Tab-separated table of C-alpha atoms in Angstrom:
chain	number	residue	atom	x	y	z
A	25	UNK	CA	106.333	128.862	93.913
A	26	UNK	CA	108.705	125.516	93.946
A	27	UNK	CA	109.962	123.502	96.460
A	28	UNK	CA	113.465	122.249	97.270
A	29	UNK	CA	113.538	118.136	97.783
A	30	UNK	CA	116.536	116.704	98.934
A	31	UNK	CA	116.259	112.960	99.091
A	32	UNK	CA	117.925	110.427	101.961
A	33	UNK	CA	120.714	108.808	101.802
A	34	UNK	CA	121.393	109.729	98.001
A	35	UNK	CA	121.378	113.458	98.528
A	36	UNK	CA	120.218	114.100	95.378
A	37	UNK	CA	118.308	117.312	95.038
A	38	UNK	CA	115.307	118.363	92.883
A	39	UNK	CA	112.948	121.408	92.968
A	40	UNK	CA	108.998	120.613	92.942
A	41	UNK	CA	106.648	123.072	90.574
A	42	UNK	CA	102.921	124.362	92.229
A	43	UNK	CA	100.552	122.070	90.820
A	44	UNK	CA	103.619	119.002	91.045
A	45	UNK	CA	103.287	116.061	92.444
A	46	UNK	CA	106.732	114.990	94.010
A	47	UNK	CA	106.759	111.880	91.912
A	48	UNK	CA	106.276	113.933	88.602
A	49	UNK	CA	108.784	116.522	89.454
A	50	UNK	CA	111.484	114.253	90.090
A	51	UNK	CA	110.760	111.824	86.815
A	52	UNK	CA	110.786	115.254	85.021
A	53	UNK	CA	114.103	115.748	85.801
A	54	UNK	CA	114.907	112.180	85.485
A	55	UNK	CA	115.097	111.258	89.005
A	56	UNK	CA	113.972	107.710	89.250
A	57	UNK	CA	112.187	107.000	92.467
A	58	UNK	CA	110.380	103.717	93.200
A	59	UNK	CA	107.282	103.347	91.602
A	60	UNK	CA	104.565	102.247	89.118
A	61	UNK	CA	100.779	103.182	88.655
A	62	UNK	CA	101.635	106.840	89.652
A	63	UNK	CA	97.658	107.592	90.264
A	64	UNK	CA	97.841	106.301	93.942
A	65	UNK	CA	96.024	102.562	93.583
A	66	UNK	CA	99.275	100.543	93.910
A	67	UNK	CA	101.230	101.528	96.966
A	68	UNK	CA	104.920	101.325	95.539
A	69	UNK	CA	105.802	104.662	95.912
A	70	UNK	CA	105.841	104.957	99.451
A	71	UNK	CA	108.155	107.683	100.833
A	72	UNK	CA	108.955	108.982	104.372
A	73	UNK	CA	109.381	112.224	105.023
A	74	UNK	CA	112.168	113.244	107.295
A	75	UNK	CA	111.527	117.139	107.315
A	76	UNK	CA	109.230	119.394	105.913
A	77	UNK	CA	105.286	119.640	105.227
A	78	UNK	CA	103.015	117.760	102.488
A	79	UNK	CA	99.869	118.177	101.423
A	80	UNK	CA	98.847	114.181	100.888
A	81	UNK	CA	95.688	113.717	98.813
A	82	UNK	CA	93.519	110.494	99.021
A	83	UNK	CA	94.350	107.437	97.676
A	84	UNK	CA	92.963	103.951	97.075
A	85	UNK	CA	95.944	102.124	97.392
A	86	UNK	CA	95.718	98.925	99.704
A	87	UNK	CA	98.217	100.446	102.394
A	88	UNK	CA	99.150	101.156	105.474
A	89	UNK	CA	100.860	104.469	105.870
A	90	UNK	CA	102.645	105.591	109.027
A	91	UNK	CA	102.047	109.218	109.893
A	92	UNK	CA	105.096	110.344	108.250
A	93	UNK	CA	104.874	108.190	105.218
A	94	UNK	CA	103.383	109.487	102.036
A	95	UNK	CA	102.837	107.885	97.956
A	96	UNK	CA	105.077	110.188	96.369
A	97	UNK	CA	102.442	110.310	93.317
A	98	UNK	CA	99.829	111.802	95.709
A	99	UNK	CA	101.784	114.174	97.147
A	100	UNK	CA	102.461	118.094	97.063
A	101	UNK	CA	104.982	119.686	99.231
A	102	UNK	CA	104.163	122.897	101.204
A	103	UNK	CA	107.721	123.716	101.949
A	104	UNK	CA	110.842	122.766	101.129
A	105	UNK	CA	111.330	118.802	102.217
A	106	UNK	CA	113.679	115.898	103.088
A	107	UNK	CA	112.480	112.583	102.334
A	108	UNK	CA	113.956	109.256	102.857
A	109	UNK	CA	113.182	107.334	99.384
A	110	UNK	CA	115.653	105.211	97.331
A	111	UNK	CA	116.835	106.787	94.357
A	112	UNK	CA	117.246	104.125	91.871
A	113	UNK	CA	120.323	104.676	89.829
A	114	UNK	CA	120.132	102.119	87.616
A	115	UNK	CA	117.508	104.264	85.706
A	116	UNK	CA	119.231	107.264	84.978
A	117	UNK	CA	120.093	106.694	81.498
A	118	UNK	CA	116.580	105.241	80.553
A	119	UNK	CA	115.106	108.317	78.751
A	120	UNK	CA	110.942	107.881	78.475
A	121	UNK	CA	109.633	109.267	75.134
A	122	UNK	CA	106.450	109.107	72.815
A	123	UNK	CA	107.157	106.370	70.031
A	124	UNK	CA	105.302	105.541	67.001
A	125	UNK	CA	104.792	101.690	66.286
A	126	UNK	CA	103.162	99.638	63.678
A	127	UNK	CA	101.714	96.436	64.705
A	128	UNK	CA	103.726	93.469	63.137
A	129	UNK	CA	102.043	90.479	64.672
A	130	UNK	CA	98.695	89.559	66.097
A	131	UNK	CA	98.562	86.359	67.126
A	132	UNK	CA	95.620	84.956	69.206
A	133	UNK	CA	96.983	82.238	71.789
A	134	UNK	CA	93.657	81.712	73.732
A	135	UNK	CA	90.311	83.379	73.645
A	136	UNK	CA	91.429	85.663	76.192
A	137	UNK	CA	95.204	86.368	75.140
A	138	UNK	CA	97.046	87.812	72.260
A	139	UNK	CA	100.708	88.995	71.721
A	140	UNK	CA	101.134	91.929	69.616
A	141	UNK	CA	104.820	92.849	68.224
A	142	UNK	CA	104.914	95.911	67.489
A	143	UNK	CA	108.135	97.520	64.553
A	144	UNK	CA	109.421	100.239	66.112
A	145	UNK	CA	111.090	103.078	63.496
A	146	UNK	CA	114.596	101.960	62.742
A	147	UNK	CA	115.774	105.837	64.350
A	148	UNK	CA	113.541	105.314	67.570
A	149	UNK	CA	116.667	103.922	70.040
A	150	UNK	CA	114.291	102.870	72.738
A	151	UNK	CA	115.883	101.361	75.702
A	152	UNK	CA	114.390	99.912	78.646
A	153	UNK	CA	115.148	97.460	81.351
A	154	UNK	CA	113.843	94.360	81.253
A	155	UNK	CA	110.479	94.317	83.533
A	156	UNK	CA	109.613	98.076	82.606
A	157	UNK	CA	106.213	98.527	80.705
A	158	UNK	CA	104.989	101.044	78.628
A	159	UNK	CA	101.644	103.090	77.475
A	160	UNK	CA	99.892	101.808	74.273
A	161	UNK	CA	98.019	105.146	72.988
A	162	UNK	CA	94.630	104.996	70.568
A	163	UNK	CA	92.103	107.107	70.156
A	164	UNK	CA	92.698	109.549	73.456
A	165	UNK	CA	93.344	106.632	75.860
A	166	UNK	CA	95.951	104.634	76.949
A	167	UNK	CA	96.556	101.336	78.875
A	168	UNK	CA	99.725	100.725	80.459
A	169	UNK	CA	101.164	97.382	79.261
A	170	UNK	CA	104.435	95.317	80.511
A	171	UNK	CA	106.804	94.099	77.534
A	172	UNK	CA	107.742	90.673	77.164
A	173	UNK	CA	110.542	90.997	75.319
A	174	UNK	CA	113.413	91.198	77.224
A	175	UNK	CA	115.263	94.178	74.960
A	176	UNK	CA	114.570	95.432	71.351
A	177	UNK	CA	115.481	92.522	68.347
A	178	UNK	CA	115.348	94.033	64.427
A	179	UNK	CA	113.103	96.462	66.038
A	180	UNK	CA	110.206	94.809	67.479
A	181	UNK	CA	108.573	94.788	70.965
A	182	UNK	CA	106.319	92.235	72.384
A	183	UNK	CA	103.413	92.683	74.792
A	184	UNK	CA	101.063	89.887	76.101
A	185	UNK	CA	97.666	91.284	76.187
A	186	UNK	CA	94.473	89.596	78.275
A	187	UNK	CA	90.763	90.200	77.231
A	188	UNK	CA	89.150	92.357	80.082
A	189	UNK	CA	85.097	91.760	79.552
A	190	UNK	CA	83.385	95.156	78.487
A	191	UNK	CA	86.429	97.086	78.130
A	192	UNK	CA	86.717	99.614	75.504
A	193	UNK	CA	90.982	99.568	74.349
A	194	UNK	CA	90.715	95.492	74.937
A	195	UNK	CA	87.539	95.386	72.402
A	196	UNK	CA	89.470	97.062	70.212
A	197	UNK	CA	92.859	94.855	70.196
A	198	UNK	CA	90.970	91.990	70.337
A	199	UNK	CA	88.682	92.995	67.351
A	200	UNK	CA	89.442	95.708	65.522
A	201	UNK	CA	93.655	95.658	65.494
A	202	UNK	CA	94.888	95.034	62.363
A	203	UNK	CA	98.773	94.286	60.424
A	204	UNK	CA	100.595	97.601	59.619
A	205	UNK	CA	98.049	99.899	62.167
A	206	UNK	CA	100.020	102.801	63.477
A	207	UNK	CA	100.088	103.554	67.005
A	208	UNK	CA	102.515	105.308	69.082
A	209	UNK	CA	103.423	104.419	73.177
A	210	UNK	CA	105.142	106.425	75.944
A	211	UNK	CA	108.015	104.585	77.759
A	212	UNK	CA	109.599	102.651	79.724
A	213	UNK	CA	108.146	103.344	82.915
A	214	UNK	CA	108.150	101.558	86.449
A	215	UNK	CA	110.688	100.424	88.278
A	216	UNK	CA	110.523	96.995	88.006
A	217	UNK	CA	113.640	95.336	87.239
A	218	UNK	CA	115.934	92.567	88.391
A	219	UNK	CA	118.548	93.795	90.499
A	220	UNK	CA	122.270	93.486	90.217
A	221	UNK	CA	122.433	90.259	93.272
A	222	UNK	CA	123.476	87.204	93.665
A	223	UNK	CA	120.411	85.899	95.577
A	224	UNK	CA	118.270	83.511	94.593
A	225	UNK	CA	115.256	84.480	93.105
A	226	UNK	CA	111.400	83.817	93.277
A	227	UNK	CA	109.286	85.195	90.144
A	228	UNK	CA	105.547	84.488	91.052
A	229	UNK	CA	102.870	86.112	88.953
A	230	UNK	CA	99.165	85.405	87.438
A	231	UNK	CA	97.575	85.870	84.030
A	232	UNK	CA	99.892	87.843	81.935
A	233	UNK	CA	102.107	89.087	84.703
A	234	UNK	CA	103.597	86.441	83.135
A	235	UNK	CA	105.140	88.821	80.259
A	236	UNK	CA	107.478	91.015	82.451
A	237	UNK	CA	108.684	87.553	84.462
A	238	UNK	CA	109.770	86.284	80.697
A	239	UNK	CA	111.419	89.707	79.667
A	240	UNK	CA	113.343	89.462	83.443
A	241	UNK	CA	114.231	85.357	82.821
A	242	UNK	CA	115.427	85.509	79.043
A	243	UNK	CA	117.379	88.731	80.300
A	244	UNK	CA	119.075	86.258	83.067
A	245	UNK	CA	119.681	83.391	80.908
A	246	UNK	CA	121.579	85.963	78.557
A	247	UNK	CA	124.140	87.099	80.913
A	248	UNK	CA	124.491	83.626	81.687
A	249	UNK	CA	123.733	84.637	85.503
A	250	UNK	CA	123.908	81.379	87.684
A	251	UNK	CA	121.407	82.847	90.083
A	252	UNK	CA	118.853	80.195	91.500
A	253	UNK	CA	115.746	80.924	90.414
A	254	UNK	CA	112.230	79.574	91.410
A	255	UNK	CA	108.941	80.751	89.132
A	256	UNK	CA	105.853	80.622	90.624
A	257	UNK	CA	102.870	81.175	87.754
A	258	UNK	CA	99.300	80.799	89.115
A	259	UNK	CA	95.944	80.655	87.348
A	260	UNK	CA	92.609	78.993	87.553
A	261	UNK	CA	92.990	76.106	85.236
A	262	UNK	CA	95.752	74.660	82.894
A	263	UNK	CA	94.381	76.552	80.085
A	264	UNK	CA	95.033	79.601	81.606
A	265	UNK	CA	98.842	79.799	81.349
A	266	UNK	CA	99.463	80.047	77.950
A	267	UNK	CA	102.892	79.570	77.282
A	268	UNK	CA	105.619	76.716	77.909
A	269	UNK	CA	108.708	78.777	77.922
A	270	UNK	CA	108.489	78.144	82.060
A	271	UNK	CA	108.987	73.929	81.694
A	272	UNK	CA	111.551	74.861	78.746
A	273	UNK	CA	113.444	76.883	80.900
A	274	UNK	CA	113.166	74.277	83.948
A	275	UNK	CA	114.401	71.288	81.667
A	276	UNK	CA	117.028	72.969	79.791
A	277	UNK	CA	118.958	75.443	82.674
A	278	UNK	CA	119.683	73.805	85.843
A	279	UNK	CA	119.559	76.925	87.847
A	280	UNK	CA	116.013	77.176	86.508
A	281	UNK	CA	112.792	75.473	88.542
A	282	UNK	CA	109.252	76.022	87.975
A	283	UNK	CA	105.691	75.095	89.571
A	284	UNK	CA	102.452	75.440	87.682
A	285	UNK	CA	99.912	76.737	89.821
A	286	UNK	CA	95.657	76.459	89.451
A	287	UNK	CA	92.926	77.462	92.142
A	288	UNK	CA	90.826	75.453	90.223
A	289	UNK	CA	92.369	72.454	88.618
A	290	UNK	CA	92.064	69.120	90.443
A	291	UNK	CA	93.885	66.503	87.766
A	292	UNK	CA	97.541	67.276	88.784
A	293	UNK	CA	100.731	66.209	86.975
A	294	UNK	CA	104.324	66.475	88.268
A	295	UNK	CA	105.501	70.060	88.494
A	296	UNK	CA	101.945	71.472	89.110
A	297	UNK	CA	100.078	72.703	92.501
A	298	UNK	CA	96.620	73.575	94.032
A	299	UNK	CA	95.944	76.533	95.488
A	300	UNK	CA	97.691	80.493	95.109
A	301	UNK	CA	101.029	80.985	93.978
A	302	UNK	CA	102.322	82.562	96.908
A	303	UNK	CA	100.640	80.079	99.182
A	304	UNK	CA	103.021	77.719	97.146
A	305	UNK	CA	106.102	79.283	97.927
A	306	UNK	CA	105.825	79.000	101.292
A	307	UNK	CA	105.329	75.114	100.623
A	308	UNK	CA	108.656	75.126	99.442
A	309	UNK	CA	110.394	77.376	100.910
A	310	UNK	CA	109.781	78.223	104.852
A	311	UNK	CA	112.242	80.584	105.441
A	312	UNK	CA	112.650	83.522	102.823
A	313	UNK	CA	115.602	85.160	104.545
A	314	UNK	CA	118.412	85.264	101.522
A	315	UNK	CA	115.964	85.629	99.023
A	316	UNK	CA	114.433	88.434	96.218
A	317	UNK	CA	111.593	88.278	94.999
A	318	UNK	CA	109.740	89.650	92.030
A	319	UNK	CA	105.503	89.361	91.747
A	320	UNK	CA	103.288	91.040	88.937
A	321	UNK	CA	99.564	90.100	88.238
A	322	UNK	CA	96.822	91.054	90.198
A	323	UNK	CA	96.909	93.255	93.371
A	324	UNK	CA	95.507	91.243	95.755
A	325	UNK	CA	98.255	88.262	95.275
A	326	UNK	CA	100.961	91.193	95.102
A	327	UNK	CA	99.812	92.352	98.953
A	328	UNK	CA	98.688	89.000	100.071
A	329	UNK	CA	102.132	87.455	98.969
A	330	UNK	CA	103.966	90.468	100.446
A	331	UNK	CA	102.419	90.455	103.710
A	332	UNK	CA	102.678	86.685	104.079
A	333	UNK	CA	106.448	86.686	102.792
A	334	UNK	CA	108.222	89.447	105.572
A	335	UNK	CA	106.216	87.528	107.813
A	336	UNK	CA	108.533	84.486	106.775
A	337	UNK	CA	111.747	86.310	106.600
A	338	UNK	CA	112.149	88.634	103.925
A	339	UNK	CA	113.062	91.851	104.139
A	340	UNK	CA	111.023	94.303	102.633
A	341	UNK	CA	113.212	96.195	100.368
A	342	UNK	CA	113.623	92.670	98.976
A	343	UNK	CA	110.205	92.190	97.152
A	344	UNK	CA	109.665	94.066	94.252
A	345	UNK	CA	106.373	94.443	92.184
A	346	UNK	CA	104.018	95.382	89.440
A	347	UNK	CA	100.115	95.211	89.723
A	348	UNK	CA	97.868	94.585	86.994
A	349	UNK	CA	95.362	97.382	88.543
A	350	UNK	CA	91.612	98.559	86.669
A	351	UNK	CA	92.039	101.192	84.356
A	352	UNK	CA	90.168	104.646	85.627
């Protein structure tokens, strides 16, 4: 039995297998809706629907949903359906595929971060837009990882991997990786993205949400966009963000301003601020009406920062983001 889904406003159609979740059915048939864990813990694939019955199964995702709202990636439809979700164009020529990769680089930054490049084969013509993350496969598993580089260059990827304590695929990057290992990925995924805008901008991210935020920068500093934006990157101490490319940016690019952010770290410099990241943009900037804004790291910032934001102006179809979420 299948399904008919017609989507609002688009109008773009797509038919939904037994056993389907709408989300699935519609990437199968590269339909791009908004989304990004696809296992129900993030919340980003919220849909409405505007006719039609769903069978909505239970989800973990930190959410509100109205009665008629479902996650798209939780979701099986019982008849044929309507639903109001934004189809998101500017995906439809990013094909996803299964790509083998040999490791080119490890390079240990911290104790708790490394960036791999990976050489992609010189036939694999992998594209992706900058902010999209992909699968790393080994051994049966996979871990879903954001790239850092903001498009392919003499076919290498980066990623910017932290150390999660006890877990099995980080163990084995961290320790057992090694020059010229083959593995393969699945990709791009997500739907995060900078869209086409002349707004002004706020990045804000923790940890290594940091890697999607440089992909999404370097890509606007190549088209020369004169876009304000603000980056917001927050950790515990100094230590903690590991790279400088955010105070390069800031002094070389006038469009281009950044704040350090630690919970923890009491010996401030110029450029640098206590507290949360999103707690920071509100310091310095009161009303978000005008703006976009772009978060990835951990969940709880991502929903704190989005709650707190519409609250000061923003419109909700104006924050996008990615969550760093536990692996099952």
């Amino acid at each position: 039995m299948a399904y008919n889904v017609r989507l609002s406003p688009s109008k773009i159609e797509f038919s939904v297998q037994d056993g389907q979740t709408i989300l699935d059915a519609a990437l199968a048939e590269n339909i791009t809706l908004e989304y990004s864990c696809s296992s129900g813990q993030c919340g980003e694939c919220i849909a409405t629907v505007q006719s039609g019955n769903v069978d909505k199964k239970v989800h973990t995702a930190d959410v509100e949903l109205k009665e008629d709202q479902i996650l798209t990636c939780m979701s099986y439809p019982t008849s044929d359906l309507v639903l109001q979700a934004e189809y998101i164009k500017e995906l439809q020529h990013i094909k996803r595929k299964t790509i083998p990769a040999k490791v080119d680089e490890i390079k240990h930054i911290s104790d708790d971060v490394l960036i791999l490049k990976f050489r992609l084969p010189p036939t694999a013509n992998f594209e992706y837009l900058s902010g999209q993350f992909i699968d790393l496969m080994w051994n049966g598993q996979k871990r879903s990882y954001s790239l850092a580089s903001n498009k392919v260059i003499n076919n290498t990827l980066e990623l910017h991997i932290k150390k999660v304590e006890k877990g099995v695929f980080s163990e084995f990057l961290f320790s057992d990786l090694k020059e010229n290992q083959l593995l393969r990925f699945y990709g791009p995924l997500g739907t995060f993205f900078v869209r086409d805008s002349k707004q002004p901008i706020i990045f804000l991210c923790t940890g290594s949400g940091f890697a999607p935020v440089k992909s999404m920068v370097e890509q606007l500093i190549g088209s020369k966009s004169e876009r304000q934006i603000y980056i917001y990157w927050g950790g515990r101490y100094r230590k903690d963000l590991y790279s400088h490319l955010p105070k390069h940016w800031a002094k070389e690019y006038g469009n281009i301003n950044f704040t350090s952010v630690y919970s923890k770290e009491t010996d401030l410099i110029h450029g640098e601020a206590n507290g949360y990241c999103q707690h920071e943009v509100l310091k310095q900037h009161q009303n978000l009406n005008g703006y976009e804004v772009y978060a990835c790291g951990s969940d709880a910032m991502i929903h704190d920062a989005k709650n707190l934001f519409i609250k000061n102006g923003l419109q909700d179809d104006k924050f996008h983001s990615d969550s760093f979420l536990p692996s099952n």
